[in-house]
CSV table of C-alpha atoms in Angstrom, one decimal:
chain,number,residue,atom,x,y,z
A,1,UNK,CA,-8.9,45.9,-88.3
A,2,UNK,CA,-5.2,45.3,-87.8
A,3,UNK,CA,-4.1,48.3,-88.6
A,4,UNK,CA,-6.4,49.8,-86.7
A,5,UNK,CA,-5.5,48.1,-83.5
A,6,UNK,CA,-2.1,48.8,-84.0
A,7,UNK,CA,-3.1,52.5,-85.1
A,8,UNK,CA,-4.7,52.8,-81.1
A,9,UNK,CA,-1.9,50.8,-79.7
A,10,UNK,CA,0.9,53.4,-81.5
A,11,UNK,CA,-1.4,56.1,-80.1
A,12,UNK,CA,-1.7,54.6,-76.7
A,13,UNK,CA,2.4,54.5,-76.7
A,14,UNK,CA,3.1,57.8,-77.9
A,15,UNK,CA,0.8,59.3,-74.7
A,16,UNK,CA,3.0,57.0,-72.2
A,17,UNK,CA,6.0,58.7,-73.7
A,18,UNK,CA,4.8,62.0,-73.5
A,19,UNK,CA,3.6,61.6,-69.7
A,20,UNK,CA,6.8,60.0,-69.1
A,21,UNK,CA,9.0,63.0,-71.0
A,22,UNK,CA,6.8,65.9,-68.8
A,23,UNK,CA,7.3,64.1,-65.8
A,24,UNK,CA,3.3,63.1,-65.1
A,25,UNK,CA,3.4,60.4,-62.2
A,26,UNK,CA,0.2,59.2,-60.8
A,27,UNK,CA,-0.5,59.7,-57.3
A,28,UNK,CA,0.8,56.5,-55.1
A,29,UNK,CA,-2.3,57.2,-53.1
A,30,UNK,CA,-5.8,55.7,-54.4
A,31,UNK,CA,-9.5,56.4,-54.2
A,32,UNK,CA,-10.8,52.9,-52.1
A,33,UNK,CA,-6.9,51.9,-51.5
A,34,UNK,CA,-8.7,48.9,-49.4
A,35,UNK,CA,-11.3,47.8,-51.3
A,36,UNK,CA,-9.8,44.5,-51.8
A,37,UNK,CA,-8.2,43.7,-48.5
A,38,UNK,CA,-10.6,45.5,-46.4
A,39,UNK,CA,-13.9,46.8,-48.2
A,40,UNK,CA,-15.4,48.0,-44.8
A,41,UNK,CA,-12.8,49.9,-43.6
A,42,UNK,CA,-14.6,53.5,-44.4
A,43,UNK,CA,-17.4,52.1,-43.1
A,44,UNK,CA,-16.1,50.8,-39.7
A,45,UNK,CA,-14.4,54.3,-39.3
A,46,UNK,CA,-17.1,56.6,-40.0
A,47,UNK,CA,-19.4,54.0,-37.6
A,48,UNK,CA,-17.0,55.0,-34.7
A,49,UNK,CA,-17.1,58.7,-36.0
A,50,UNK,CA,-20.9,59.3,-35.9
A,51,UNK,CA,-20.7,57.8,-32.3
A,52,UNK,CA,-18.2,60.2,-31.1
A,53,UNK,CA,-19.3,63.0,-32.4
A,54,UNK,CA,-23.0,62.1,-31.6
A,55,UNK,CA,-21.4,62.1,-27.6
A,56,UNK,CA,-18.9,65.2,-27.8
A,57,UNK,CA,-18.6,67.2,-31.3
A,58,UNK,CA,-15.3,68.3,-30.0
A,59,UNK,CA,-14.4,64.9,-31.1
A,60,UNK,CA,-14.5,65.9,-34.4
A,61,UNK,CA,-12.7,69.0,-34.1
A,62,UNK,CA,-9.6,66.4,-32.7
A,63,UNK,CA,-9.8,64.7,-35.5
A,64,UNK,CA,-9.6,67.9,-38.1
A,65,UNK,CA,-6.6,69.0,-36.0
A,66,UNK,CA,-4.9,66.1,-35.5
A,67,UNK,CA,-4.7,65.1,-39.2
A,68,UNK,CA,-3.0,68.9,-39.7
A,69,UNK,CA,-0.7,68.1,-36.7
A,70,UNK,CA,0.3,64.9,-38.1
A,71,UNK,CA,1.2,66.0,-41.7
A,72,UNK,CA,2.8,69.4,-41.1
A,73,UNK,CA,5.6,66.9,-39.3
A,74,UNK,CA,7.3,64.3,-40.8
A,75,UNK,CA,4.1,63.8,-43.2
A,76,UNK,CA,1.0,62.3,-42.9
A,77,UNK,CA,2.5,58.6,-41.2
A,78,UNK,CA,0.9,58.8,-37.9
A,79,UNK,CA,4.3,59.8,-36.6
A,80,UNK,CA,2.0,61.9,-33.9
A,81,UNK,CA,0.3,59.0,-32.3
A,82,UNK,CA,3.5,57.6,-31.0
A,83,UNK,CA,3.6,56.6,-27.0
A,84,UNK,CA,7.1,57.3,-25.9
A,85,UNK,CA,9.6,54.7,-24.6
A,86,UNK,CA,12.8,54.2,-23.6
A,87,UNK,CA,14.2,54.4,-26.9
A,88,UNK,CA,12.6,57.3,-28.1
A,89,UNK,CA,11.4,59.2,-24.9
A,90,UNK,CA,10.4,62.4,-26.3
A,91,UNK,CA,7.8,62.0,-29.5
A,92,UNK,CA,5.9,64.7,-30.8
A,93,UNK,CA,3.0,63.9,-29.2
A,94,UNK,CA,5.0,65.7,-26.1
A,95,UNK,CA,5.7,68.6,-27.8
A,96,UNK,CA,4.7,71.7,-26.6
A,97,UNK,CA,2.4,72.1,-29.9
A,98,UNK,CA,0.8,68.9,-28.8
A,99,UNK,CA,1.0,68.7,-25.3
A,100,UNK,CA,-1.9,68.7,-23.4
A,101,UNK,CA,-4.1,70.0,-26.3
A,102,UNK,CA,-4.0,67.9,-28.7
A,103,UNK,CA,-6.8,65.1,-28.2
A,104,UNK,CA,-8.4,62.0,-30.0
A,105,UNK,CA,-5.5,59.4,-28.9
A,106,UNK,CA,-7.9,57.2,-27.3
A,107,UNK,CA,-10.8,57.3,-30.8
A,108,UNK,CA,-7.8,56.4,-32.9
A,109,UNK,CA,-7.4,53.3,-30.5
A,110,UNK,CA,-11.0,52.5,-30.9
A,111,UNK,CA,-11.0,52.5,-34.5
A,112,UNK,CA,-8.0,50.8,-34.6
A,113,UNK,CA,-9.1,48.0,-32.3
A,114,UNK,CA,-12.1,47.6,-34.8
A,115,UNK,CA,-10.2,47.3,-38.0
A,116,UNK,CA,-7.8,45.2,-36.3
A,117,UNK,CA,-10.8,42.6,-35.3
A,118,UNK,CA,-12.1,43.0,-39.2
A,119,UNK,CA,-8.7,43.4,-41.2
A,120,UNK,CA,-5.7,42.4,-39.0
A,121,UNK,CA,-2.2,44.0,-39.9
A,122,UNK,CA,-4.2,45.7,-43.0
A,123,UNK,CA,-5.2,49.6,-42.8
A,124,UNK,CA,-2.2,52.1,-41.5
A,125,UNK,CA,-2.8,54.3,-38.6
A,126,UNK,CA,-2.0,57.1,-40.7
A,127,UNK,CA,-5.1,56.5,-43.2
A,128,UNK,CA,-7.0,56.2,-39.8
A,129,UNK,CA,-6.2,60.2,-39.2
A,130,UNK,CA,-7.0,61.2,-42.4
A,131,UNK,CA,-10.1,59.0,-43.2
A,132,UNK,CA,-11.5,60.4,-39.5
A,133,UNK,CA,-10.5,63.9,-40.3
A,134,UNK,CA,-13.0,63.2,-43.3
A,135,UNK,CA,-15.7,62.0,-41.5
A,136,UNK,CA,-15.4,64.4,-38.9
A,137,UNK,CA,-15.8,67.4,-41.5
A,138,UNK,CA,-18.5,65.5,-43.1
A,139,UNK,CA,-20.5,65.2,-39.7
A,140,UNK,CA,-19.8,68.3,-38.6
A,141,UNK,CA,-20.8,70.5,-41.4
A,142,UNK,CA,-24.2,68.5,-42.3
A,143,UNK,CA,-22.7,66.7,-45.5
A,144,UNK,CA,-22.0,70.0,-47.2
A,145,UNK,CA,-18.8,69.3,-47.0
A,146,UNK,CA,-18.2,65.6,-48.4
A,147,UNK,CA,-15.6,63.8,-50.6
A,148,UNK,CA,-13.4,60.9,-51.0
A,149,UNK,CA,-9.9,61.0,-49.6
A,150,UNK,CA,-7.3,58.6,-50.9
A,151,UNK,CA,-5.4,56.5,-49.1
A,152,UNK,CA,-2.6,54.0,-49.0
A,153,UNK,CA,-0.6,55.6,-46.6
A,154,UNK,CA,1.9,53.7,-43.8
A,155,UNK,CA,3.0,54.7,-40.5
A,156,UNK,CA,6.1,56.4,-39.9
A,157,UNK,CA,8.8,54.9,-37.3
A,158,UNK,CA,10.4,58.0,-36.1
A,159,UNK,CA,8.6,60.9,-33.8
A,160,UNK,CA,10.5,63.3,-31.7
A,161,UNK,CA,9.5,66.3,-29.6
A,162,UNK,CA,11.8,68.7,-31.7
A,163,UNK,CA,10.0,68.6,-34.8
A,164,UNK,CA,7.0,69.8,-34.4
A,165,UNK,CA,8.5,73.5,-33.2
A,166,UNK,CA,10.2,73.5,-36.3
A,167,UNK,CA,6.7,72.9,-38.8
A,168,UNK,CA,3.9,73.8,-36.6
A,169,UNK,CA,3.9,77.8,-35.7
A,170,UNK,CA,2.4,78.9,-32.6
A,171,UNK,CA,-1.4,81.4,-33.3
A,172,UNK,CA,0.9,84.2,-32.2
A,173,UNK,CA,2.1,84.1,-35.6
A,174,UNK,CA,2.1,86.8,-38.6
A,175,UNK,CA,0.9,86.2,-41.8
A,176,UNK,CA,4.5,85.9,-43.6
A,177,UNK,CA,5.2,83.3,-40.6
A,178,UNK,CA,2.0,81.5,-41.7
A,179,UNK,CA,2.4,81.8,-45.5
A,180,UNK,CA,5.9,80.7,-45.1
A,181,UNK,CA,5.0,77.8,-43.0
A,182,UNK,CA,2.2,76.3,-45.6
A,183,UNK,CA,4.9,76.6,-48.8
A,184,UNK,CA,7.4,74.6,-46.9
A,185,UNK,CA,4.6,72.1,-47.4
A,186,UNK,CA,3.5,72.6,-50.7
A,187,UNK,CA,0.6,74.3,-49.8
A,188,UNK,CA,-0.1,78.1,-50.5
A,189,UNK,CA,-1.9,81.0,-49.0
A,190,UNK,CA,-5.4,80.1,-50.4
A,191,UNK,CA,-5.0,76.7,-48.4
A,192,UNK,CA,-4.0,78.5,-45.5
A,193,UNK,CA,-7.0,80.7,-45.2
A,194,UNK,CA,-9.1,77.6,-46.2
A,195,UNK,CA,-7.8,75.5,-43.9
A,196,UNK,CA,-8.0,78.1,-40.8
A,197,UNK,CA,-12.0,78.2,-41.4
A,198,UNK,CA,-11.4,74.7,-39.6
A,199,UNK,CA,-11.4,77.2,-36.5
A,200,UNK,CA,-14.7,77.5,-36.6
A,201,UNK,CA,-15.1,74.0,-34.9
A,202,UNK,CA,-13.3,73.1,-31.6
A,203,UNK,CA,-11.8,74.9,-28.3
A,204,UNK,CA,-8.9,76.5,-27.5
A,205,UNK,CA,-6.7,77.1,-24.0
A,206,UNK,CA,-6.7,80.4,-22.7
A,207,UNK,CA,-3.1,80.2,-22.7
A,208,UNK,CA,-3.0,80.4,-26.3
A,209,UNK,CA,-4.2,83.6,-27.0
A,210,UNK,CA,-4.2,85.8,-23.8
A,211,UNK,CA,-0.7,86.9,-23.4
A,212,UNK,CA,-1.1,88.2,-27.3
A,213,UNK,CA,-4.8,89.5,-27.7
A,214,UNK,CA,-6.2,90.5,-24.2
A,215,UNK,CA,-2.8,91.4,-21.9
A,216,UNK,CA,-1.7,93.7,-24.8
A,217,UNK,CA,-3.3,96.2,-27.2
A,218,UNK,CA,-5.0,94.3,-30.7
A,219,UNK,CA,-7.6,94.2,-32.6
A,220,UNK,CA,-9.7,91.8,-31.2
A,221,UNK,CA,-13.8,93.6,-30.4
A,222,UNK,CA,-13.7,95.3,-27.5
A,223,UNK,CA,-17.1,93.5,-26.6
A,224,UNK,CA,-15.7,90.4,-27.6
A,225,UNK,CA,-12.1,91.0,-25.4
A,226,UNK,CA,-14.5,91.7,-22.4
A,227,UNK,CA,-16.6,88.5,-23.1
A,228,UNK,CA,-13.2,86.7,-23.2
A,229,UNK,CA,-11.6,88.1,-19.9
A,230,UNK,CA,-14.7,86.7,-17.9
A,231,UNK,CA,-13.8,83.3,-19.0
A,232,UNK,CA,-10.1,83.6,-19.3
A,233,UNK,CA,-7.5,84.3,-16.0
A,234,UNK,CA,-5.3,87.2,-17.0
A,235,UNK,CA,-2.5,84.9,-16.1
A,236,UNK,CA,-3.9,81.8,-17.8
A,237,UNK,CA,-0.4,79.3,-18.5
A,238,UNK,CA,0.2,75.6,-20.2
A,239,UNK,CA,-0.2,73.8,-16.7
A,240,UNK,CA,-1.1,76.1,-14.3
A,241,UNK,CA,-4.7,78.2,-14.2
A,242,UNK,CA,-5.8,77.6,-17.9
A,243,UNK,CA,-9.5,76.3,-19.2
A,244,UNK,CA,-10.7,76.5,-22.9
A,245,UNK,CA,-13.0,78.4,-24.5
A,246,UNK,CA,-15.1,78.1,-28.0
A,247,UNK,CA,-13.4,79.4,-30.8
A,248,UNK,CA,-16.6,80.2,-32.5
A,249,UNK,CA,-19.2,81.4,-30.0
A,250,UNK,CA,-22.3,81.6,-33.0
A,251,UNK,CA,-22.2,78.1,-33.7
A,252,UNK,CA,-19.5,76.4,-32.0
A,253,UNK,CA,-20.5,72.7,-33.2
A,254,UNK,CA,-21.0,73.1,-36.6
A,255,UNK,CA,-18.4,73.1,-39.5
A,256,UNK,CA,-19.3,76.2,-41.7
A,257,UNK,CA,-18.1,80.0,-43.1
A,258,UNK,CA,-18.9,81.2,-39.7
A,259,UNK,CA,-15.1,81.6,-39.0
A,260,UNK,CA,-15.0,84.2,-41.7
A,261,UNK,CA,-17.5,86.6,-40.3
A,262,UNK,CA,-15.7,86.3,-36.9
A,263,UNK,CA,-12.4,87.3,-38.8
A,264,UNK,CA,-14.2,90.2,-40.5
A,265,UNK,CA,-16.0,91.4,-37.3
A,266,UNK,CA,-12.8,90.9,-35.2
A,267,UNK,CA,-14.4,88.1,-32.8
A,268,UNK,CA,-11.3,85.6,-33.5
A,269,UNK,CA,-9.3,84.2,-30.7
A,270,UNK,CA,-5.9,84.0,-32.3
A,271,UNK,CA,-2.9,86.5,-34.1
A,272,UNK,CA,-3.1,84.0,-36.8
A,273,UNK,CA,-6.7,84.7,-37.5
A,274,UNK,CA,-6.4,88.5,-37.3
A,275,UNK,CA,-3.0,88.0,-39.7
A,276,UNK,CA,-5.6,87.0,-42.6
A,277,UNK,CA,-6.8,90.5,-42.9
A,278,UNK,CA,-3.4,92.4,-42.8
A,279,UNK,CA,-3.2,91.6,-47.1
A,280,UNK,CA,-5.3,92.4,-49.7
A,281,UNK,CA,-5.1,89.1,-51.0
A,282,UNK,CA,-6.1,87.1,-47.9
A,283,UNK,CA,-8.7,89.8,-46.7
A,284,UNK,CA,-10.3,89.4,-50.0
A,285,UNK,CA,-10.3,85.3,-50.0
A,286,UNK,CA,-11.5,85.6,-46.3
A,287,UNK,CA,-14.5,88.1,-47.8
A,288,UNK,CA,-15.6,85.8,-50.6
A,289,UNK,CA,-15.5,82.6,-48.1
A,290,UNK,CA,-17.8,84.8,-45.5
A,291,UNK,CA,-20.1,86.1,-48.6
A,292,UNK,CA,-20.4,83.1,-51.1
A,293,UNK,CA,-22.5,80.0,-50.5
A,294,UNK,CA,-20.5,76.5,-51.4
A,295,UNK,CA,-17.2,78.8,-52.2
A,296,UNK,CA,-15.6,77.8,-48.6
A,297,UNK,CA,-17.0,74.3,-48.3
A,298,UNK,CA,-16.1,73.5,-51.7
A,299,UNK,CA,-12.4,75.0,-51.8
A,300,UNK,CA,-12.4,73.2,-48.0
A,301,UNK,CA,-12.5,69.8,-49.6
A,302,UNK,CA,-9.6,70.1,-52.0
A,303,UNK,CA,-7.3,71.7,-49.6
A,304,UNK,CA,-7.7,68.6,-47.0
A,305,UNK,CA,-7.2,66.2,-49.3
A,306,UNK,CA,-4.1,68.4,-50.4
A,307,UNK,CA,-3.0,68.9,-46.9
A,308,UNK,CA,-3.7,64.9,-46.5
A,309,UNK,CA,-1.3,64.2,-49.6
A,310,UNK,CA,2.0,65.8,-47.9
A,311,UNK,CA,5.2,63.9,-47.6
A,312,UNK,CA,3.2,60.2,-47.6
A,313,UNK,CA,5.0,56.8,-46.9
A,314,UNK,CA,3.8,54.3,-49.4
A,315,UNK,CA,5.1,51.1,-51.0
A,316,UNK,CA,7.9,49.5,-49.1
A,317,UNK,CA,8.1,52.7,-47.2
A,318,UNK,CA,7.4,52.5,-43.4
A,319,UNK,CA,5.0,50.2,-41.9
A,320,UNK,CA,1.8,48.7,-40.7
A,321,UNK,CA,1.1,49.1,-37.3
A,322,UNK,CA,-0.5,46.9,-35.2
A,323,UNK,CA,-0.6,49.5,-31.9
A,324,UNK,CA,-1.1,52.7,-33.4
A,325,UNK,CA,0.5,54.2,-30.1
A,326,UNK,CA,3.8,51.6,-31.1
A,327,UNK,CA,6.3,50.7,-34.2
A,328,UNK,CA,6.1,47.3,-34.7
C-alpha cells in the first residue's frame, strides 16, 4: 500500500512539473470567488437585475455595454465608473465613447449599496459589471443564454478621458479597424462578430450613425434608410438635435440571432455592422449565427466570459471600493 501511495504521489509530482515546464497557470479568477465571504452576492445582484430590467430592458442593454466599455480600457477594474475630481478631472466616463451614452451608473450604485449593507468592503465594483452583464444576457435572452462567470476581480485606481479613444473604435469603423481592435485584447474575429450580436439589444444616438450611413451613399436598405430619416435629423450631433433609436426594430427587447438577419438583410444601424460582411470569413460566421439554433447563444457565452477575463486586477492588485464612483 506504501508503494502505492508513493507510486500516485510520484505521479501527482511529475504532472506539477510538466504544467509548470509548459507554462499552465490557473486562472486567478474563480467560479463562486465569494462563496465564503459573501455567498449572496449573485443573488443580491441578479435581485436588483430582474427589477431593472422588469422597469426598462434597456437596462440590460447598459449593463452588456458597460462591461465591454470597462474591459477594452485599462481591463475589467471598474476603471469606467469613476466620478471625476480634482485630482483626476477627466476619467473615462467623460470620454467621448462614454459621454452621454453610456448608462447604468446609478444600477451599479444600487447594487453596490446592497452588497455593501450585506458584505461591507467585500465584492469589487468591477465583478459588479461583469456579474450584471451576466444577468442582463440571461434576462434578456429568456435563459438561453446562461453560465457562470468568474470573478475575483478589484477595482482599478486610475481612469482618464484619453484612453478610451485609444481601445474603443467608433461604429464608423472597418473591419481591419475592428479586428485589429479585439487582438490587441486577446480576442479574435469570431469574438468580434459574437460579441456585436449584443447589438441586437439596446439604442443608439442618431449621431452615431447618420453622418456615415444616411448623409452619404452605403449599404444600408433603402426602406430601412427611409424608416431611419423619419426618426433621425439629417444633422443629428453629440449635444445638439440627437434622439436614439432601436438598434433592432423586430425584437428590440430581447437578446437573440436577430442581429444576424439584420446584418444579412442590410437593416443595421452602424459601419461596424455592415464591415462583418465585407470577408468571407466573417460573412460566413454571421450566416451560421443567423441560420443555426444554440450556435450564437452558445459561442455568446464563451466570448463574455473571455471578454470579462481581459487585463484583471487580482491579489494585492488594486482595490476594494467602498464608492464604486470613488478610490478609496
Amino acid at each position: 500500500m506504501a508503494a502505492v501511495g508513493a507510486e500516485k504521489m510520484y505521479l501527482l509530482l511529475a504532472c506539477a512539473l510538466l504544467l509548470l515546464a509548459v507554462g499552465c497557470q490557473a486562472s486567478p479568477l474563480q467560479i463562486g470567488f465569494y462563496h465564503d465571504r459573501c455567498p449572496q452576492t449573485e443573488a443580491i445582484v441578479k435581485g436588483v437585475m430582474m427589477d431593472a430590467i422588469s422597469q426598462n430592458p434597456g437596462n440590460g442593454a447598459a449593463m452588456i455595454r458597460m462591461l465591454f466599455h470597462d474591459c477594452f480600457v485599462e481591463g475589467c477594474d471598474a476603471s469606467v465608473l469613476l466620478d471625476p475630481t480634482p485630482f483626476s478631472p477627466t476619467p473615462e466616463k467623460l470620454s467621448a465613447p462614454n459621454n452621454p451614452s453610456l448608462r447604468g451608473f446609478e444600477l451599479i450604485d444600487a447594487i453596490k449599496d446592497a452588497l455593501e449593507a450585506a458584505c461591507p468592503s467585500v465584492v469589487s465594483c468591477a465583478d459588479i459589471i461583469a456579474f450584471s452583464a451576466r444577468d442582463a444576457s440571461c434576462i434578456l435572452s429568456g435563459g438561453k443564454v446562461d453560465f457562470e462567470v468568474p470573478s475575483g476581480r478589484r477595482d482599478g485606481t486610475f481612469s482618464n478621458a484619453s484612453e478610451p479613444v485609444k481601445f474603443l473604435v467608433p461604429p464608423t469603423s472597418n473591419l481591419s479597424d475592428l479586428v485589429d481592435s479585439f487582438v490587441v485584447k486577446g480576442l479574435d474575429a469570431e469574438d468580434l462578430v459574437i460579441l456585436s450580436g449584443a447589438h441586437t439589444i439596446g439604442r443608439s444616438h442618431c449621431s452615431a450613425f447618420v453622418p456615415d450611413r444616411l448623409n452619404v451613399s452605403s449599404d444600408i436598405d433603402g426602406g430601412f434608410a427611409a424608416f431611419l430619416r423619419g426618426q433621425c435629423p439629417a444633422d443629428a450631433a453629440p449635444g445638439g438635435n440627437d434622439p436614439t433609436v432601436m438598434q433592432d426594430v423586430v425584437t428590440p427587447n430581447d437578446l437573440d440571432r436577430q442581429y444576424y438577419n439584420n446584418v444579412l438583410s442590410h437593416t443595421v444601424l452602424f459601419t461596424s455592422d455592415a464591415a462583418l460582411l465585407t470577408s468571407e470569413e466573417t460573412a460566413r460566421m454571421v450566416v451560421d449565427n443567423a441560420n443555426i439554433p444554440g450556435w450564437w447563444e452558445d459561442r455568446f457565452e464563451k466570448a463574455m466570459v473571455k471578454m470579462a477575463g481581459i487585463e484583471v486586477k487580482t491579489g494585492d492588485q488594486g482595490q476594494i471600493r467602498k464608492n464604486c464612483r470613488a478610490i478609496n
